[in-house]
Structure formats: structure tokens, C-alpha cells
Coordinates of C-alpha atoms in Angstrom, one line a residue:
M21 CA -10.9 -26.1 -25.9
T22 CA -13.9 -26.3 -23.5
T23 CA -13.6 -25.1 -20.0
T24 CA -15.6 -24.6 -16.6
N25 CA -13.0 -22.4 -15.4
P26 CA -14.4 -18.5 -15.9
N27 CA -10.9 -17.0 -15.8
L28 CA -9.5 -19.1 -18.9
T29 CA -9.5 -17.9 -22.4
P30 CA -9.6 -20.5 -25.3
E31 CA -5.9 -19.8 -25.8
G32 CA -5.2 -20.8 -22.0
N33 CA -4.4 -17.5 -20.8
F34 CA -5.6 -15.5 -17.8
T35 CA -8.6 -13.0 -18.1
L36 CA -10.8 -11.4 -15.5
T37 CA -14.3 -12.2 -15.2
F38 CA -15.3 -8.6 -14.5
F39 CA -13.4 -5.9 -16.2
P40 CA -13.9 -2.7 -14.0
Y41 CA -12.1 -0.4 -16.5
A42 CA -14.3 -1.6 -19.3
E43 CA -16.7 0.8 -20.7
K44 CA -20.2 0.4 -19.2
A45 CA -19.0 -2.0 -16.6
E46 CA -21.8 -2.8 -14.1
P47 CA -21.0 -4.8 -11.0
H48 CA -24.0 -7.3 -10.2
T49 CA -22.5 -9.2 -7.1
A50 CA -20.6 -8.1 -3.8
L51 CA -17.4 -9.3 -5.0
E52 CA -17.6 -7.4 -8.4
E53 CA -18.6 -4.0 -6.3
A54 CA -15.4 -4.7 -4.1
I55 CA -13.4 -5.0 -7.2
Q56 CA -15.1 -1.8 -8.8
Y57 CA -14.3 0.3 -5.4
L58 CA -10.5 -0.9 -5.5
F59 CA -10.2 0.2 -8.9
D60 CA -12.1 3.3 -8.5
C61 CA -9.9 4.1 -5.5
W62 CA -6.8 3.4 -7.6
N63 CA -7.9 5.4 -10.3
Y64 CA -8.6 8.3 -8.0
E65 CA -5.3 8.3 -6.5
E66 CA -3.6 8.2 -10.1
V67 CA -4.8 11.8 -10.5
Y68 CA -3.0 12.7 -7.4
R69 CA -5.8 13.3 -4.9
P70 CA -5.4 12.0 -1.2
W71 CA -8.0 9.4 -0.1
T72 CA -10.2 10.7 3.0
L73 CA -10.3 8.9 6.2
K74 CA -13.7 7.5 5.0
T75 CA -12.3 6.0 1.9
K76 CA -9.3 4.3 3.7
K77 CA -11.8 2.7 6.1
Q78 CA -14.1 1.6 3.4
L79 CA -11.1 0.1 1.4
L80 CA -9.8 -1.8 4.3
N81 CA -13.8 -3.1 4.9
V82 CA -13.8 -4.2 1.3
I83 CA -10.6 -6.1 1.6
N84 CA -11.2 -7.8 4.6
N85 CA -14.7 -8.4 4.5
V86 CA -15.1 -9.4 0.5
L87 CA -11.6 -9.9 -1.4
L88 CA -10.1 -12.1 1.4
P89 CA -12.8 -14.5 2.1
A90 CA -13.2 -14.8 -1.7
C91 CA -9.3 -15.5 -2.1
E92 CA -9.8 -18.1 0.7
E93 CA -12.6 -20.0 -1.3
G94 CA -10.2 -19.8 -4.5
N95 CA -11.7 -17.1 -6.9
Q96 CA -9.1 -16.1 -9.2
D97 CA -10.4 -12.6 -9.6
A98 CA -10.2 -11.6 -5.8
I99 CA -6.4 -13.4 -5.9
Y100 CA -5.6 -10.9 -8.6
W101 CA -7.0 -8.2 -7.1
M102 CA -5.4 -8.8 -4.0
Y103 CA -1.9 -8.8 -5.9
Y104 CA -3.1 -5.4 -7.5
A105 CA -4.0 -4.0 -3.9
Y106 CA -0.7 -5.1 -2.6
F107 CA 1.3 -4.0 -5.7
Y108 CA -0.1 -0.6 -5.8
G109 CA -0.8 0.0 -1.9
I110 CA -4.6 0.3 -2.4
G111 CA -5.9 0.0 0.9
V112 CA -3.0 -1.8 2.1
D113 CA 0.6 -0.6 2.6
T114 CA 2.7 -1.5 -0.6
D115 CA 4.2 -4.8 -0.1
I116 CA 5.9 -6.3 -2.9
D117 CA 6.4 -9.9 -1.4
K118 CA 2.7 -10.0 -0.5
A119 CA 1.7 -9.0 -4.1
L120 CA 4.3 -11.6 -5.5
E121 CA 2.4 -14.3 -3.1
Y122 CA -0.9 -13.5 -4.7
L123 CA 0.5 -13.3 -8.2
T124 CA 2.4 -16.6 -7.7
I125 CA -1.2 -18.4 -6.9
I126 CA -2.4 -17.3 -10.2
A127 CA 0.7 -18.1 -12.1
D128 CA 0.6 -21.5 -10.2
Y129 CA -2.7 -22.4 -12.2
G130 CA -0.7 -22.6 -15.3
Y131 CA -1.5 -19.3 -17.0
P132 CA 1.7 -18.1 -19.3
D133 CA 0.7 -14.6 -19.0
M134 CA 0.7 -14.5 -15.1
Q135 CA 3.9 -16.8 -15.3
Y136 CA 5.4 -14.2 -17.4
E137 CA 4.2 -11.1 -15.5
L138 CA 5.7 -13.0 -12.3
G139 CA 9.0 -13.7 -13.7
C140 CA 9.3 -10.1 -15.0
L141 CA 8.4 -8.6 -11.9
Y142 CA 11.3 -10.9 -10.2
H143 CA 13.6 -10.0 -12.6
E144 CA 12.7 -6.1 -12.4
Y145 CA 12.9 -6.1 -8.7
D146 CA 16.1 -8.0 -8.5
Y147 CA 17.5 -5.6 -11.0
Q148 CA 16.5 -2.2 -9.2
I149 CA 16.6 -3.0 -5.4
K150 CA 20.1 -3.6 -4.2
G151 CA 20.6 -5.8 -1.0
W152 CA 17.7 -7.9 -2.0
R153 CA 18.0 -11.5 -2.2
S154 CA 18.8 -12.7 -5.9
R155 CA 15.5 -13.3 -7.4
K156 CA 17.0 -14.0 -11.0
H157 CA 16.3 -18.0 -10.4
E158 CA 12.7 -17.3 -9.6
A159 CA 12.7 -14.9 -12.6
A160 CA 14.1 -17.4 -14.8
L161 CA 12.0 -20.4 -13.6
W162 CA 8.8 -18.6 -14.4
L163 CA 10.0 -17.1 -17.6
K164 CA 10.9 -20.6 -18.8
K165 CA 7.3 -22.1 -17.7
A166 CA 5.7 -19.5 -19.9
A167 CA 8.0 -19.7 -22.7
V168 CA 7.7 -23.4 -23.0
Q169 CA 3.9 -22.9 -23.4
G170 CA 4.8 -20.2 -26.2
N171 CA 4.5 -17.0 -24.6
V172 CA 7.2 -15.2 -27.1
E173 CA 7.6 -12.2 -24.6
A174 CA 8.7 -15.1 -22.0
M175 CA 11.3 -16.4 -24.5
Y176 CA 12.9 -13.0 -25.4
M177 CA 12.9 -12.0 -21.6
L178 CA 14.7 -15.4 -20.8
G179 CA 17.2 -15.0 -23.5
T180 CA 18.0 -11.4 -22.3
I181 CA 18.4 -13.0 -18.5
Y182 CA 20.8 -15.7 -19.8
N183 CA 22.5 -13.4 -22.1
S184 CA 23.0 -10.9 -19.1
C185 CA 23.9 -13.0 -16.1
R186 CA 26.6 -15.4 -15.0
W187 CA 25.0 -17.4 -12.1
G188 CA 26.2 -21.0 -12.2
I189 CA 24.8 -21.7 -15.7
R190 CA 26.8 -23.6 -18.0
H191 CA 26.7 -22.3 -21.7
Y192 CA 24.5 -19.4 -20.9
Q193 CA 25.1 -17.5 -23.8
K194 CA 24.0 -20.9 -26.0
R195 CA 20.7 -21.0 -24.1
A196 CA 20.2 -17.2 -24.7
F197 CA 20.7 -17.9 -28.5
V198 CA 18.5 -20.6 -28.5
W199 CA 15.4 -18.6 -26.7
F200 CA 16.2 -15.1 -28.8
K201 CA 16.0 -17.9 -31.8
R202 CA 12.7 -19.3 -30.7
A203 CA 11.2 -15.9 -30.1
A204 CA 12.3 -14.8 -33.4
E205 CA 10.9 -17.7 -35.3
L206 CA 7.6 -16.8 -33.6

């Protein structure tokens, strides 16, 4: 499969064009430097060190002046890292709804692995957070998109959702069996 999209693997999955966590990753553009800085700040906080005021200001500057303009231009790396920033609260307040918005943009490109991740997030947050509007339908929708493209994990998760939920779907156990069977065959 030939493609001009740098974020597309030959298998049709999403990949980052710049890997900040790769060994010897060297940023060469302003966007790559911004992504590297965002990743380094997340990594720094992972070892439970508080950010300084200077770091917080620089993160906000990186997000507002580099990542957001790149998102508006349609850069898929920037869109993914904005999802990452909102999901983990890096430089911005943690906002799952905003994170899901950015991940939805990537999933809409048709990447089965991003569709699977989005479906899992919808399912996980519906399951964990009481009082939130139900997101099982969104979970099933995105998992089915990924499953139809051959994502085995999505097939299994879709079977799990159909098997455990009774939300107006006729013959839900039969649907669960079909998806479990397809996953097992692959």
C-alpha cells in the first residue's frame, strides 16, 4: 500500500512521525521540539516532581503557539499529542471530554487502532464514572469500526460489551458470540 500520509503504516494503522520516547530521538522542527518538551514534562511528573511556574508557562506557550496551530492545519501528530495533553493534564487541566474530541479526530481518519483506543476509552469511562451519560453506544460504534477492519482486540471488546449489556439490542448474546468467534479465529 503506497500512501502520502506519513502517519499511516502499510497495515493502515496510525503511527507517529516523531517518537519522543524512541532512543536517540532528536527533534528537528518546532513541532517536534514541542512534542519532545510535552513528553519530557509528562515523564518528569511521572516520577512525582512538581512542575515549576516556569515549566507551566512554557508548556502553555508550547500548546498555544505550536501544537494548537498545527492541529488547525490538520497535523495528525499534533492532534494526537493534544489528546495526550488533555488526557494526562500536561500543561492543561485534565479534561476527558476534550481528550476524546481530539482522539475522535484521529479515529475519524479510519485508523483501526485509534478507533479501538477510542472505543475502549468510551467503555472504560462509562463503566468507571457513575452519573455520566451512557457512552456504551459510542464505545460499540468505534469498536465495531475497528473490528470490521480486522482489529482482533476490538472484536473481543465488542463481544464483551454485547455480552454484558442489555441496552435495547435484540439478540445481544448472539452478537457477542459472533464477535468472540471472529476474534478467536484470528
